[in-house]
Coordinates of C-alpha atoms and ligand atoms in Angstrom, one line a residue:
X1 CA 72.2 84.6 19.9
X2 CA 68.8 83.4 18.9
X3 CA 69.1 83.2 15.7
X4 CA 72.8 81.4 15.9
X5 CA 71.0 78.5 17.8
X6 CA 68.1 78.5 15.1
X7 CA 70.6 78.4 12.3
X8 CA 72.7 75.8 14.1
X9 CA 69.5 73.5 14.4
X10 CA 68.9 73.8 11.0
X11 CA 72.5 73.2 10.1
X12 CA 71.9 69.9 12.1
X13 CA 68.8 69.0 10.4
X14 CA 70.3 68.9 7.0
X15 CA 73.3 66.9 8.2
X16 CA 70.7 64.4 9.3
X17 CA 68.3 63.9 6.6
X18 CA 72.3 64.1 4.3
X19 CA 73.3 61.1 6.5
X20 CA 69.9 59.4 6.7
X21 CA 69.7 59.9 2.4
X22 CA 73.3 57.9 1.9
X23 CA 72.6 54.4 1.7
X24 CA 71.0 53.4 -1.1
X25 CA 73.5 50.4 -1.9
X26 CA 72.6 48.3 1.1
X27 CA 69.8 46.4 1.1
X28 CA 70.4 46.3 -2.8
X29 CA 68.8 42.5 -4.0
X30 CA 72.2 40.9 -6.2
X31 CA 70.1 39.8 -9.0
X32 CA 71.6 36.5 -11.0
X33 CA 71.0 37.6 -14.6
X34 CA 71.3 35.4 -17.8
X35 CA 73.5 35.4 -21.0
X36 CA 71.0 37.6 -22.7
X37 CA 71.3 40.0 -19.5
X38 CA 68.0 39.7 -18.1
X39 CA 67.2 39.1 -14.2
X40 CA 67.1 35.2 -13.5
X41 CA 63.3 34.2 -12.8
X42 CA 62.4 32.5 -9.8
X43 CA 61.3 29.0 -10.2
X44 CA 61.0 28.8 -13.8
X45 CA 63.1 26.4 -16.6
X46 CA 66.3 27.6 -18.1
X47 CA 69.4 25.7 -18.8
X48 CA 73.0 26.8 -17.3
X49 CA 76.0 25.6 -19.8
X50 CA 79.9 27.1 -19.9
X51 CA 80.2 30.5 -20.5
X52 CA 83.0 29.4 -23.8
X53 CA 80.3 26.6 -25.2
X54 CA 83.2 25.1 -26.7
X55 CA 84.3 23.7 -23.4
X56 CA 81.0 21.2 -24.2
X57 CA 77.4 21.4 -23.8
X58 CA 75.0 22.4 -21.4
X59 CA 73.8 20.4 -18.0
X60 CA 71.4 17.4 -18.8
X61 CA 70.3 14.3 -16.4
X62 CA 71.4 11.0 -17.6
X63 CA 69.6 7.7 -16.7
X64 CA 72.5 5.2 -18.0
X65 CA 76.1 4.4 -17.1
X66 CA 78.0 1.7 -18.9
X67 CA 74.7 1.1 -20.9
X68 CA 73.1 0.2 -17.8
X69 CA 69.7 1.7 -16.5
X70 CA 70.5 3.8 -13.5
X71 CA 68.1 5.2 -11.0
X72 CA 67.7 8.3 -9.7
X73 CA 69.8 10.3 -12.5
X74 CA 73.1 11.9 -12.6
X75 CA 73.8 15.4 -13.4
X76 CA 76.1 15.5 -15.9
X77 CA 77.9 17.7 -18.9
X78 CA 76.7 16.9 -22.6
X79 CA 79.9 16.3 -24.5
X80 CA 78.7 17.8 -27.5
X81 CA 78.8 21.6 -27.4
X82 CA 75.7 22.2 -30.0
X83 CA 73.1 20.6 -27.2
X84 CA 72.1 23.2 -24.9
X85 CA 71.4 20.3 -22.2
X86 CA 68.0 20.2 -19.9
X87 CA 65.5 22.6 -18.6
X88 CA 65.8 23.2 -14.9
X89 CA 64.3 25.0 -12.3
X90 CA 66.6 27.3 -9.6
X91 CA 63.9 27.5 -6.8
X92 CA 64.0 30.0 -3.4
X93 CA 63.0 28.3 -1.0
X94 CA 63.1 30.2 2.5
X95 CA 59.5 31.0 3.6
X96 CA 59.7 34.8 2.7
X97 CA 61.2 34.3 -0.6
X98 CA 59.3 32.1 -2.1
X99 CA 57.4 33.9 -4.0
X100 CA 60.3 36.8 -5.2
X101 CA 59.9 37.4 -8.5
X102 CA 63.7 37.2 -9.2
X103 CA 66.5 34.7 -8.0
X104 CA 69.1 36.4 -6.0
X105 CA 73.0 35.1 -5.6
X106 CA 73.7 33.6 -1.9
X107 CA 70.6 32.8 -1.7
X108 CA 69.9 28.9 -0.9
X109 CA 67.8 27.6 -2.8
X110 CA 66.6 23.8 -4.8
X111 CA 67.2 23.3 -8.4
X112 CA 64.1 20.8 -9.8
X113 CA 65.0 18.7 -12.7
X114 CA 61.1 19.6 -13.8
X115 CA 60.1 15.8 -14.2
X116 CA 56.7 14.5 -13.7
X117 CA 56.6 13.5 -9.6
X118 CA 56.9 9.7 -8.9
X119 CA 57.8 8.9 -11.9
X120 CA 58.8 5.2 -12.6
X121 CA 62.5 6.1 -11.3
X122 CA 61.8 8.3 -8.5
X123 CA 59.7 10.2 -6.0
X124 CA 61.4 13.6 -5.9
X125 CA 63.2 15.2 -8.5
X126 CA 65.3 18.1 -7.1
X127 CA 69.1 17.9 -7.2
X128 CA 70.9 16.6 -4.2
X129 CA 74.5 15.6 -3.0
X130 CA 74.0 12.9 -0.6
X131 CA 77.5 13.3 1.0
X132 CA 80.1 16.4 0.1
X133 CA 82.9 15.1 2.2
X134 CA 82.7 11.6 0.5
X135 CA 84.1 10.3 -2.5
X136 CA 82.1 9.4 -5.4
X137 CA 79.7 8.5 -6.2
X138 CA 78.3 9.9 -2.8
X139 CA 79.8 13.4 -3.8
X140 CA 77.9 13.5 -7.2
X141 CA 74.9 15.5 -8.2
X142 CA 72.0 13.3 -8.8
X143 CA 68.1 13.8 -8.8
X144 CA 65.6 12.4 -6.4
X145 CA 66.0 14.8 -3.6
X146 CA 63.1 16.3 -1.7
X147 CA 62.8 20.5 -1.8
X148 CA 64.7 22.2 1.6
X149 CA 66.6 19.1 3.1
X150 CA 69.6 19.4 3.4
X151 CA 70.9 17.3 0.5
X152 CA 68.9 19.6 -2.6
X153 CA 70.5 23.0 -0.4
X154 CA 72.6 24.8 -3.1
X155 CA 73.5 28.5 -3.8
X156 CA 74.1 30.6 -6.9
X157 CA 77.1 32.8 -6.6
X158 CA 79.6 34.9 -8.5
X159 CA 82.2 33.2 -10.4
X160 CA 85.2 35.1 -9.0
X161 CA 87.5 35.5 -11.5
X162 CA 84.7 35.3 -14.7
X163 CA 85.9 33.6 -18.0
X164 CA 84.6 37.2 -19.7
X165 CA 83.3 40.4 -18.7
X166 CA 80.6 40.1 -21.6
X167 CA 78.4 37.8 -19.8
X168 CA 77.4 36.8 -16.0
X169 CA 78.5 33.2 -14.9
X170 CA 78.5 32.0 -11.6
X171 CA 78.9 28.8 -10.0
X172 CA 77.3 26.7 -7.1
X173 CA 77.7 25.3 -4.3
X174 CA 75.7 23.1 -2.4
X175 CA 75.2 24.4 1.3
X176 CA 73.8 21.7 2.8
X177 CA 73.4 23.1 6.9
X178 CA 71.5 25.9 5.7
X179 CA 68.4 23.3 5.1
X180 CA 68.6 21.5 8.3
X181 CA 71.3 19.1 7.6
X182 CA 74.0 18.4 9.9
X183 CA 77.3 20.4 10.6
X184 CA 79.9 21.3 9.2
X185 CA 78.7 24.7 8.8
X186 CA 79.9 25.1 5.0
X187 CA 79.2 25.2 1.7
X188 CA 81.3 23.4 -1.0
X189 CA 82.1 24.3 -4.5
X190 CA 80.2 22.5 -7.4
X191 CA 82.8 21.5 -10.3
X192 CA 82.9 19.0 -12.7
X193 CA 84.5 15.4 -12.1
X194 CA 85.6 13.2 -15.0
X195 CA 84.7 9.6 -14.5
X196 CA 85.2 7.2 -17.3
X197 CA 84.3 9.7 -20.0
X198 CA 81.1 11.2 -18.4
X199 CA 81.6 14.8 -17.0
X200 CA 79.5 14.7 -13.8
X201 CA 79.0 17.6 -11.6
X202 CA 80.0 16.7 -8.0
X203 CA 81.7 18.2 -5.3
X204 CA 85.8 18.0 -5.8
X205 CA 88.2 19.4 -5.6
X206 CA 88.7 20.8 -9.1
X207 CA 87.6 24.3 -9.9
X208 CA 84.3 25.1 -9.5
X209 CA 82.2 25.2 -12.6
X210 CA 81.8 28.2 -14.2
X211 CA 78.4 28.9 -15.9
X212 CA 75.5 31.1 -17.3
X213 CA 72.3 30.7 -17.4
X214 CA 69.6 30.3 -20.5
X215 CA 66.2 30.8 -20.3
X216 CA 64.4 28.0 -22.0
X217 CA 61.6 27.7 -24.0
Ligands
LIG1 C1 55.2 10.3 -4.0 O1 55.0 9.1 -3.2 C2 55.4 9.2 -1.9 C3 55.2 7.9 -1.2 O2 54.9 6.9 -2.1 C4 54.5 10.2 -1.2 O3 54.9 10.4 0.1 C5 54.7 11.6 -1.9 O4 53.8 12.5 -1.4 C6 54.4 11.4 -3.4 N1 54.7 12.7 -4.0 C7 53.9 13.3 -4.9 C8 54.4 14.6 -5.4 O5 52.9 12.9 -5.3
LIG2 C1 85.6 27.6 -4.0 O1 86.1 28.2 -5.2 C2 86.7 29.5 -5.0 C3 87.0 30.0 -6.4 O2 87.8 29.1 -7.1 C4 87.9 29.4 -4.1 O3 88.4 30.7 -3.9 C5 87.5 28.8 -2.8 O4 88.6 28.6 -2.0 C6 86.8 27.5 -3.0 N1 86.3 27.0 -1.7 C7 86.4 25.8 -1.3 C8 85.8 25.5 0.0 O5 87.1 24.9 -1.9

């Protein structure tokens, strides 16, 4: 009878360390990786263009419309499909993820445009949207934000139904409660809006834009 009891422990044991061994997924960090497949670095300059480069070139700032100087910058497409765009920087910025060696999807984070600070345009240089649920130019992605405010709050996530299976794109969306702004507790889906010949990315209604990311050099 002894022995039963002992064996029975033991039976129980395993079937605790088997349950206590099974999740290894969870926890798992989703690592954003670029075209060449390589994890995404934290805070450090690559440029994100269409996964089909034909589509047009990568992301770059733009400091004229109608051949007037504007101030701060738009984000905007390159037409031509041979310029790989800018170098920008995708930033965590939540206290204990900082300093992660890696970015990770769904994370929020700020994307710096990597100018010198107070420059002659502008103090800041991070991304921002000043208003999603406006039209544009309010919806438009333009530099001059400050880093975690709600305006500069974007994430990196999935692209849902990827253009190929070859390469990781994603797209982004700018999350701007998650910094402190104000409610609606949302994010909205960064695509690209045509305005007079200048692809700018905004938030519309259009599909999101899909792209991959390059490191730079
Ligand atoms: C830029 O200037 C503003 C005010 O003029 C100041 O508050 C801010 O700290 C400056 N930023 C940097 C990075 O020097
Ligand atoms: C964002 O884009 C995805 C993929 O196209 C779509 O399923 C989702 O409904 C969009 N979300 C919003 C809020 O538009």
């Amino acid at each position: 009878m002894k022995s039963t009891i002992l064996s029975y422990a033991a039976f129980l044991l395993v079937l605790i360390f088997a349950t206590q061994s099974i999740p290894p997924t969870t926890g798992a960090k989703d690592f954003v990786y670029d075209v060449t497949g390589e994890k995404v670095l934290n805070d450090a300059p690559y440029s994100i263009g269409p996964v089909i480069w034909a589509k047009g070139g990568g992301i770059k700032l733009t400091d004229t419309k109608n051949n007037k100087k504007i101030c701060p910058s738009y984000v905007v497409q390159d037409p031509a499909e041979v310029n790989k765009g800018g170098k920008f920087l995708f930033t965590l910025i939540s206290d204990n993820e900082k300093h992660e060696k890696y970015l990770q999807t769904s994370h929020i984070l700020g994307i710096d445009s990597g100018r010198p600070k107070n420059g002659s345009c502008e103090k800041w240089t991070f991304w921002q949207i000043s208003d999603p649920e406006a039209k544009p130019p309010s919806s438009l992605v333009t530099t001059g934000g400050t880093i975690d405010d709600g305006p500069t709050c974007f994430q990196v996530v999935d692209y849902p139904k990827p253009t190929s299976s070859k390469v990781h794109s994603y797209m982004l969306q700018h999350c701007p409660y998650y910094c402190g702004g104000t409610p609606p507790v949302r994010c909205y889906n960064v695509s690209l809006y045509q305005d007079k010949g200048t692809r700018h990315l905004s938030v519309s209604r259009g599909t999101p834009f899909e792209f991959v990311f390059q490191k730079a050099k």
